[in-house]
């Protein structure tokens, strides 16, 4: 599953676009360097029912922003992303969708 696919599924599961969850995490201080991934994963599981894989994709965005490594772009297979910039504002408005 690509990074973007994880974020799209998070939107389906929670009813919130990824940017909304990132904003909530920032309000809670979870973007601070001292906050461990496990703390965020637990919050996402308890409050939104997300599993570890989906939560870790969101942890990446919370801690490092929406940019991913170019090695994930343009490859073949199910792990391929269209761009190094993840779309956080919902599937319906994603300009990278055909």
CSV table of N, CA, C and O in Angstrom, one decimal:
chain,number,residue,atom,x,y,z
A,1,UNK,N,0.9,-1.2,0.0
A,1,UNK,CA,0.0,0.0,0.0
A,1,UNK,C,0.9,1.2,0.0
A,1,UNK,O,1.9,1.3,0.7
A,2,UNK,N,0.6,2.2,-0.8
A,2,UNK,CA,1.4,3.4,-0.9
A,2,UNK,C,1.1,4.3,0.3
A,2,UNK,O,0.1,4.1,1.0
A,3,UNK,N,2.0,5.3,0.6
A,3,UNK,CA,1.7,6.2,1.7
A,3,UNK,C,0.4,6.9,1.5
A,3,UNK,O,-0.4,7.1,2.4
A,4,UNK,N,0.1,7.4,0.2
A,4,UNK,CA,-1.1,8.1,-0.1
A,4,UNK,C,-2.3,7.2,0.2
A,4,UNK,O,-3.4,7.6,0.7
A,5,UNK,N,-2.2,5.9,-0.2
A,5,UNK,CA,-3.3,5.0,0.0
A,5,UNK,C,-3.6,4.8,1.5
A,5,UNK,O,-4.8,4.7,1.9
A,6,UNK,N,-2.6,4.8,2.3
A,6,UNK,CA,-2.8,4.7,3.8
A,6,UNK,C,-3.6,6.0,4.2
A,6,UNK,O,-4.5,5.8,5.0
A,7,UNK,N,-3.2,7.1,3.8
A,7,UNK,CA,-3.9,8.3,4.2
A,7,UNK,C,-5.3,8.4,3.7
A,7,UNK,O,-6.2,8.8,4.4
A,8,UNK,N,-5.5,7.9,2.5
A,8,UNK,CA,-6.9,7.8,1.9
A,8,UNK,C,-7.8,6.9,2.8
A,8,UNK,O,-8.9,7.2,3.1
A,9,UNK,N,-7.2,5.8,3.2
A,9,UNK,CA,-7.9,4.8,4.0
A,9,UNK,C,-8.2,5.4,5.4
A,9,UNK,O,-9.3,5.2,6.0
A,10,UNK,N,-7.3,6.1,5.9
A,10,UNK,CA,-7.5,6.8,7.2
A,10,UNK,C,-8.7,7.7,7.1
A,10,UNK,O,-9.6,7.8,8.0
A,11,UNK,N,-8.8,8.4,6.0
A,11,UNK,CA,-10.0,9.3,5.8
A,11,UNK,C,-11.3,8.5,5.8
A,11,UNK,O,-12.3,8.9,6.4
A,12,UNK,N,-11.3,7.4,5.1
A,12,UNK,CA,-12.5,6.5,5.0
A,12,UNK,C,-12.8,6.0,6.4
A,12,UNK,O,-14.0,5.9,6.8
A,13,UNK,N,-11.8,5.6,7.2
A,13,UNK,CA,-12.1,5.0,8.5
A,13,UNK,C,-12.5,6.0,9.6
A,13,UNK,O,-13.3,5.6,10.5
A,14,UNK,N,-12.0,7.2,9.5
A,14,UNK,CA,-12.3,8.2,10.6
A,14,UNK,C,-13.3,9.2,10.2
A,14,UNK,O,-13.8,9.9,11.1
A,15,UNK,N,-13.5,9.4,8.9
A,15,UNK,CA,-14.3,10.5,8.4
A,15,UNK,C,-13.6,11.9,8.5
A,15,UNK,O,-14.2,12.9,8.2
A,16,UNK,N,-12.3,11.9,8.8
A,16,UNK,CA,-11.5,13.1,8.8
A,16,UNK,C,-10.4,13.1,7.8
A,16,UNK,O,-9.8,12.0,7.6
A,17,UNK,N,-10.2,14.2,7.1
A,17,UNK,CA,-9.1,14.2,6.2
A,17,UNK,C,-7.8,14.2,7.0
A,17,UNK,O,-7.8,14.6,8.2
A,18,UNK,N,-6.7,13.7,6.5
A,18,UNK,CA,-5.5,13.6,7.2
A,18,UNK,C,-5.0,14.9,7.8
A,18,UNK,O,-4.5,15.0,9.0
A,19,UNK,N,-5.2,16.1,7.1
A,19,UNK,CA,-4.8,17.3,7.7
A,19,UNK,C,-5.5,17.6,9.0
A,19,UNK,O,-4.9,18.2,9.9
A,20,UNK,N,-6.8,17.2,9.1
A,20,UNK,CA,-7.5,17.5,10.4
A,20,UNK,C,-6.9,16.7,11.5
A,20,UNK,O,-6.7,17.2,12.7
A,21,UNK,N,-6.4,15.5,11.3
A,21,UNK,CA,-5.8,14.7,12.3
A,21,UNK,C,-4.4,15.2,12.6
A,21,UNK,O,-4.0,15.2,13.8
A,22,UNK,N,-3.7,15.7,11.6
A,22,UNK,CA,-2.4,16.3,11.9
A,22,UNK,C,-2.6,17.6,12.8
A,22,UNK,O,-1.9,17.8,13.7
A,23,UNK,N,-3.6,18.4,12.5
A,23,UNK,CA,-3.9,19.5,13.3
A,23,UNK,C,-4.2,19.2,14.7
A,23,UNK,O,-3.8,19.8,15.7
A,24,UNK,N,-5.0,18.1,14.9
A,24,UNK,CA,-5.4,17.7,16.2
A,24,UNK,C,-4.1,17.2,17.0
A,24,UNK,O,-4.0,17.5,18.2
A,25,UNK,N,-3.3,16.5,16.3
A,25,UNK,CA,-2.0,16.0,16.9
A,25,UNK,C,-1.2,17.2,17.3
A,25,UNK,O,-0.6,17.2,18.4
A,26,UNK,N,-1.1,18.2,16.5
A,26,UNK,CA,-0.3,19.4,16.9
A,26,UNK,C,-0.9,20.1,18.1
A,26,UNK,O,-0.2,20.6,19.0
A,27,UNK,N,-2.2,20.2,18.2
A,27,UNK,CA,-2.9,20.8,19.3
A,27,UNK,C,-2.6,20.0,20.6
A,27,UNK,O,-2.4,20.6,21.7
A,28,UNK,N,-2.4,18.7,20.5
A,28,UNK,CA,-2.0,17.9,21.6
A,28,UNK,C,-0.5,17.9,21.9
A,28,UNK,O,-0.1,17.3,22.9
A,29,UNK,N,0.2,18.6,21.1
A,29,UNK,CA,1.7,18.6,21.2
A,29,UNK,C,2.4,17.4,20.7
A,29,UNK,O,3.6,17.2,21.0
A,30,UNK,N,1.7,16.5,20.0
A,30,UNK,CA,2.4,15.3,19.5
A,30,UNK,C,3.4,15.5,18.4
A,30,UNK,O,4.1,14.6,18.0
A,31,UNK,N,3.5,16.7,17.9
A,31,UNK,CA,4.6,17.0,16.9
A,31,UNK,C,5.9,17.4,17.5
A,31,UNK,O,6.9,17.5,16.9
A,32,UNK,N,5.9,17.5,18.9
A,32,UNK,CA,7.2,17.8,19.6
A,32,UNK,C,8.2,16.7,19.4
A,32,UNK,O,7.8,15.5,19.4
A,33,UNK,N,9.4,17.0,19.2
A,33,UNK,CA,10.5,16.0,19.0
A,33,UNK,C,10.6,15.0,20.1
A,33,UNK,O,10.9,13.8,19.9
A,34,UNK,N,10.2,15.3,21.3
A,34,UNK,CA,10.3,14.4,22.4
A,34,UNK,C,9.1,13.3,22.4
A,34,UNK,O,9.2,12.3,23.1
A,35,UNK,N,8.1,13.5,21.7
A,35,UNK,CA,6.9,12.6,21.7
A,35,UNK,C,7.3,11.4,20.8
A,35,UNK,O,7.7,11.5,19.6
A,36,UNK,N,7.2,10.2,21.4
A,36,UNK,CA,7.5,9.0,20.7
A,36,UNK,C,6.3,8.5,19.8
A,36,UNK,O,5.1,8.8,20.1
A,37,UNK,N,6.6,7.8,18.8
A,37,UNK,CA,5.6,7.3,17.8
A,37,UNK,C,4.6,6.5,18.6
A,37,UNK,O,3.4,6.6,18.2
A,38,UNK,N,5.0,5.7,19.5
A,38,UNK,CA,4.0,4.9,20.3
A,38,UNK,C,2.9,5.6,20.9
A,38,UNK,O,1.8,5.2,21.0
A,39,UNK,N,3.2,6.8,21.4
A,39,UNK,CA,2.2,7.7,22.0
A,39,UNK,C,1.1,8.1,21.0
A,39,UNK,O,-0.1,8.1,21.3
A,40,UNK,N,1.6,8.4,19.8
A,40,UNK,CA,0.7,8.8,18.7
A,40,UNK,C,-0.1,7.6,18.3
A,40,UNK,O,-1.3,7.7,18.0
A,41,UNK,N,0.5,6.5,18.1
A,41,UNK,CA,-0.2,5.3,17.7
A,41,UNK,C,-1.3,4.9,18.6
A,41,UNK,O,-2.4,4.6,18.2
A,42,UNK,N,-1.0,5.0,19.9
A,42,UNK,CA,-2.0,4.7,20.9
A,42,UNK,C,-3.1,5.6,20.9
A,42,UNK,O,-4.3,5.2,20.9
A,43,UNK,N,-2.9,6.9,20.7
A,43,UNK,CA,-4.0,7.9,20.6
A,43,UNK,C,-4.8,7.6,19.4
A,43,UNK,O,-6.1,7.6,19.5
A,44,UNK,N,-4.2,7.3,18.2
A,44,UNK,CA,-5.0,7.0,17.0
A,44,UNK,C,-5.8,5.7,17.1
A,44,UNK,O,-6.9,5.7,16.6
A,45,UNK,N,-5.2,4.8,17.8
A,45,UNK,CA,-6.0,3.5,18.0
A,45,UNK,C,-7.1,3.7,19.0
A,45,UNK,O,-8.3,3.3,18.7
A,46,UNK,N,-6.9,4.4,20.1
A,46,UNK,CA,-7.9,4.6,21.1
A,46,UNK,C,-9.1,5.5,20.6
A,46,UNK,O,-10.2,5.2,20.9
A,47,UNK,N,-8.7,6.6,20.0
A,47,UNK,CA,-9.7,7.6,19.6
A,47,UNK,C,-10.3,7.3,18.2
A,47,UNK,O,-11.5,7.8,18.0
A,48,UNK,N,-9.6,6.7,17.3
A,48,UNK,CA,-10.1,6.5,16.0
A,48,UNK,C,-10.1,5.1,15.4
A,48,UNK,O,-10.4,4.9,14.3
A,49,UNK,N,-9.6,4.2,16.2
A,49,UNK,CA,-9.6,2.8,15.8
A,49,UNK,C,-8.6,2.4,14.7
A,49,UNK,O,-8.8,1.4,14.0
A,50,UNK,N,-7.6,3.2,14.6
A,50,UNK,CA,-6.6,2.9,13.5
A,50,UNK,C,-5.6,1.9,14.0
A,50,UNK,O,-5.2,1.8,15.1
A,51,UNK,N,-5.2,1.0,13.0
A,51,UNK,CA,-4.2,0.0,13.3
A,51,UNK,C,-2.8,0.6,13.2
A,51,UNK,O,-2.6,1.8,12.7
A,52,UNK,N,-1.8,-0.2,13.5
A,52,UNK,CA,-0.5,0.3,13.6
A,52,UNK,C,0.1,0.9,12.2
A,52,UNK,O,0.7,1.9,12.2
A,53,UNK,N,-0.2,0.1,11.1
A,53,UNK,CA,0.3,0.6,9.8
A,53,UNK,C,-0.2,1.9,9.4
A,53,UNK,O,0.5,2.8,9.0
A,54,UNK,N,-1.5,2.1,9.5
A,54,UNK,CA,-2.2,3.4,9.2
A,54,UNK,C,-1.7,4.5,10.1
A,54,UNK,O,-1.4,5.6,9.7
A,55,UNK,N,-1.6,4.2,11.4
A,55,UNK,CA,-1.1,5.1,12.4
A,55,UNK,C,0.3,5.6,12.1
A,55,UNK,O,0.6,6.8,12.2
A,56,UNK,N,1.2,4.6,11.7
A,56,UNK,CA,2.6,5.0,11.4
A,56,UNK,C,2.7,5.9,10.2
A,56,UNK,O,3.6,6.7,10.1
A,57,UNK,N,1.8,5.7,9.2
A,57,UNK,CA,1.8,6.6,8.1
A,57,UNK,C,1.5,8.0,8.5
A,57,UNK,O,2.1,9.0,8.1
A,58,UNK,N,0.5,8.1,9.4
A,58,UNK,CA,0.2,9.4,9.9
A,58,UNK,C,1.3,10.0,10.9
A,58,UNK,O,1.5,11.2,10.9
A,59,UNK,N,1.9,9.1,11.6
A,59,UNK,CA,3.0,9.6,12.5
A,59,UNK,C,4.1,10.2,11.6
A,59,UNK,O,4.6,11.3,11.9
A,60,UNK,N,4.4,9.6,10.4
A,60,UNK,CA,5.4,10.2,9.5
A,60,UNK,C,5.0,11.7,9.2
A,60,UNK,O,5.8,12.6,9.3
A,61,UNK,N,3.7,11.9,8.8
A,61,UNK,CA,3.3,13.2,8.4
A,61,UNK,C,3.3,14.2,9.6
A,61,UNK,O,3.7,15.3,9.5
A,62,UNK,N,2.9,13.7,10.8
A,62,UNK,CA,2.9,14.5,12.0
A,62,UNK,C,4.3,15.0,12.3
A,62,UNK,O,4.5,16.2,12.7
A,63,UNK,N,5.2,14.1,12.3
A,63,UNK,CA,6.6,14.4,12.7
A,63,UNK,C,7.5,15.0,11.7
A,63,UNK,O,8.4,15.8,12.0
A,64,UNK,N,7.2,14.6,10.4
A,64,UNK,CA,8.2,15.0,9.3
A,64,UNK,C,7.5,15.8,8.2
A,64,UNK,O,8.2,16.2,7.3
A,65,UNK,N,6.2,16.0,8.3
A,65,UNK,CA,5.5,16.7,7.2
A,65,UNK,C,5.1,15.8,6.1
A,65,UNK,O,5.3,14.6,6.1
A,66,UNK,N,4.5,16.3,5.0
A,66,UNK,CA,3.9,15.5,4.0
A,66,UNK,C,4.8,15.1,2.9
A,66,UNK,O,4.4,14.5,1.9
A,67,UNK,N,6.1,15.4,3.0
A,67,UNK,CA,7.1,15.0,1.9
A,67,UNK,C,7.6,13.6,2.2
A,67,UNK,O,8.0,13.3,3.4
A,68,UNK,N,7.6,12.8,1.2
A,68,UNK,CA,8.2,11.4,1.3
A,68,UNK,C,9.4,11.3,0.4
A,68,UNK,O,9.6,12.1,-0.5
A,69,UNK,N,10.2,10.3,0.6
A,69,UNK,CA,11.4,10.1,-0.2
A,69,UNK,C,11.1,9.8,-1.6
A,69,UNK,O,10.1,9.0,-1.9
A,70,UNK,N,11.8,10.3,-2.6
A,70,UNK,CA,11.6,10.1,-4.0
A,70,UNK,C,11.7,8.6,-4.4
A,70,UNK,O,11.2,8.3,-5.5
A,71,UNK,N,12.3,7.8,-3.6
A,71,UNK,CA,12.4,6.4,-4.0
A,71,UNK,C,11.1,5.7,-4.0
A,71,UNK,O,10.9,4.7,-4.6
A,72,UNK,N,10.1,6.3,-3.4
A,72,UNK,CA,8.7,5.7,-3.5
A,72,UNK,C,7.9,6.2,-4.7
A,72,UNK,O,6.8,5.8,-4.8
A,73,UNK,N,8.4,7.1,-5.4
A,73,UNK,CA,7.7,7.7,-6.5
A,73,UNK,C,8.1,7.1,-7.9
A,73,UNK,O,9.3,7.0,-8.1
A,74,UNK,N,7.1,6.8,-8.7
A,74,UNK,CA,7.4,6.3,-10.0
A,74,UNK,C,7.8,4.9,-10.1
A,74,UNK,O,8.1,4.4,-11.2
A,75,UNK,N,7.9,4.2,-9.0
A,75,UNK,CA,8.2,2.8,-9.1
A,75,UNK,C,6.9,2.0,-9.5
A,75,UNK,O,5.8,2.6,-9.6
A,76,UNK,N,7.0,0.8,-9.7
A,76,UNK,CA,5.8,0.0,-10.1
A,76,UNK,C,5.3,-0.8,-8.8
A,76,UNK,O,6.0,-0.9,-7.8
A,77,UNK,N,4.1,-1.2,-8.9
A,77,UNK,CA,3.5,-2.0,-7.8
A,77,UNK,C,2.7,-1.2,-6.9
A,77,UNK,O,2.5,0.0,-7.1
A,78,UNK,N,2.2,-1.9,-5.9
A,78,UNK,CA,1.2,-1.3,-5.0
A,78,UNK,C,1.8,-0.2,-4.0
A,78,UNK,O,1.0,0.5,-3.4
A,79,UNK,N,3.1,-0.2,-3.9
A,79,UNK,CA,3.7,0.8,-3.0
A,79,UNK,C,4.1,2.1,-3.6
A,79,UNK,O,4.7,2.9,-3.0
A,80,UNK,N,3.7,2.3,-4.9
A,80,UNK,CA,4.1,3.4,-5.6
A,80,UNK,C,3.3,4.6,-5.3
A,80,UNK,O,2.1,4.6,-5.2
A,81,UNK,N,3.9,5.8,-5.1
A,81,UNK,CA,3.2,7.0,-4.9
A,81,UNK,C,3.4,7.9,-6.2
A,81,UNK,O,4.4,7.8,-6.8
A,82,UNK,N,2.5,8.7,-6.4
A,82,UNK,CA,2.5,9.6,-7.6
A,82,UNK,C,3.5,10.8,-7.5
A,82,UNK,O,4.0,11.3,-8.5
A,83,UNK,N,3.7,11.2,-6.3
A,83,UNK,CA,4.5,12.4,-6.1
A,83,UNK,C,5.2,12.3,-4.7
A,83,UNK,O,4.7,11.5,-3.8
A,84,UNK,N,6.2,13.1,-4.5
A,84,UNK,CA,6.8,13.2,-3.1
A,84,UNK,C,6.0,13.9,-2.1
A,84,UNK,O,6.3,13.9,-0.9
A,85,UNK,N,5.0,14.7,-2.6
A,85,UNK,CA,4.1,15.4,-1.7
A,85,UNK,C,2.8,14.7,-1.4
A,85,UNK,O,2.1,14.5,-2.4
A,86,UNK,N,2.6,14.3,-0.2
A,86,UNK,CA,1.3,13.6,0.1
A,86,UNK,C,0.2,14.6,0.2
A,86,UNK,O,0.4,15.7,0.6
A,87,UNK,N,-1.0,14.2,-0.3
A,87,UNK,CA,-2.2,15.1,-0.2
A,87,UNK,C,-2.9,14.9,1.1
A,87,UNK,O,-3.3,13.8,1.4
A,88,UNK,N,-3.1,15.9,1.8
A,88,UNK,CA,-3.7,15.8,3.2
A,88,UNK,C,-5.1,16.3,3.3
A,88,UNK,O,-5.7,16.3,4.3
A,89,UNK,N,-5.6,16.8,2.2
A,89,UNK,CA,-6.9,17.5,2.2
A,89,UNK,C,-8.1,16.7,1.7
A,89,UNK,O,-9.1,17.3,1.3
A,90,UNK,N,-7.9,15.4,1.6
A,90,UNK,CA,-9.1,14.6,1.2
A,90,UNK,C,-9.0,14.1,-0.2
A,90,UNK,O,-8.5,14.8,-1.1
A,91,UNK,N,-9.5,12.8,-0.4
A,91,UNK,CA,-9.5,12.2,-1.7
A,91,UNK,C,-10.2,13.0,-2.8
A,91,UNK,O,-9.8,13.1,-3.9
A,92,UNK,N,-11.3,13.6,-2.4
A,92,UNK,CA,-12.2,14.3,-3.3
A,92,UNK,C,-11.5,15.5,-4.0
A,92,UNK,O,-11.9,15.8,-5.1
A,93,UNK,N,-10.5,16.0,-3.3
A,93,UNK,CA,-9.9,17.2,-3.9
A,93,UNK,C,-8.4,17.0,-4.3
A,93,UNK,O,-7.7,17.9,-4.7
A,94,UNK,N,-8.0,15.7,-4.3
A,94,UNK,CA,-6.6,15.4,-4.7
A,94,UNK,C,-6.4,15.6,-6.2
A,94,UNK,O,-7.0,14.9,-7.0
A,95,UNK,N,-5.5,16.5,-6.5
A,95,UNK,CA,-5.2,16.8,-7.9
A,95,UNK,C,-4.4,15.7,-8.6
A,95,UNK,O,-4.3,15.7,-9.9
A,96,UNK,N,-3.9,14.8,-7.9
A,96,UNK,CA,-3.1,13.7,-8.5
A,96,UNK,C,-4.0,12.5,-8.9
A,96,UNK,O,-3.5,11.5,-9.4
A,97,UNK,N,-5.2,12.6,-8.6
A,97,UNK,CA,-6.1,11.5,-8.9
A,97,UNK,C,-6.6,11.7,-10.4
A,97,UNK,O,-7.0,12.8,-10.7
A,98,UNK,N,-6.6,10.6,-11.1
A,98,UNK,CA,-7.1,10.8,-12.5
A,98,UNK,C,-8.6,10.8,-12.6
A,98,UNK,O,-9.3,10.3,-11.8
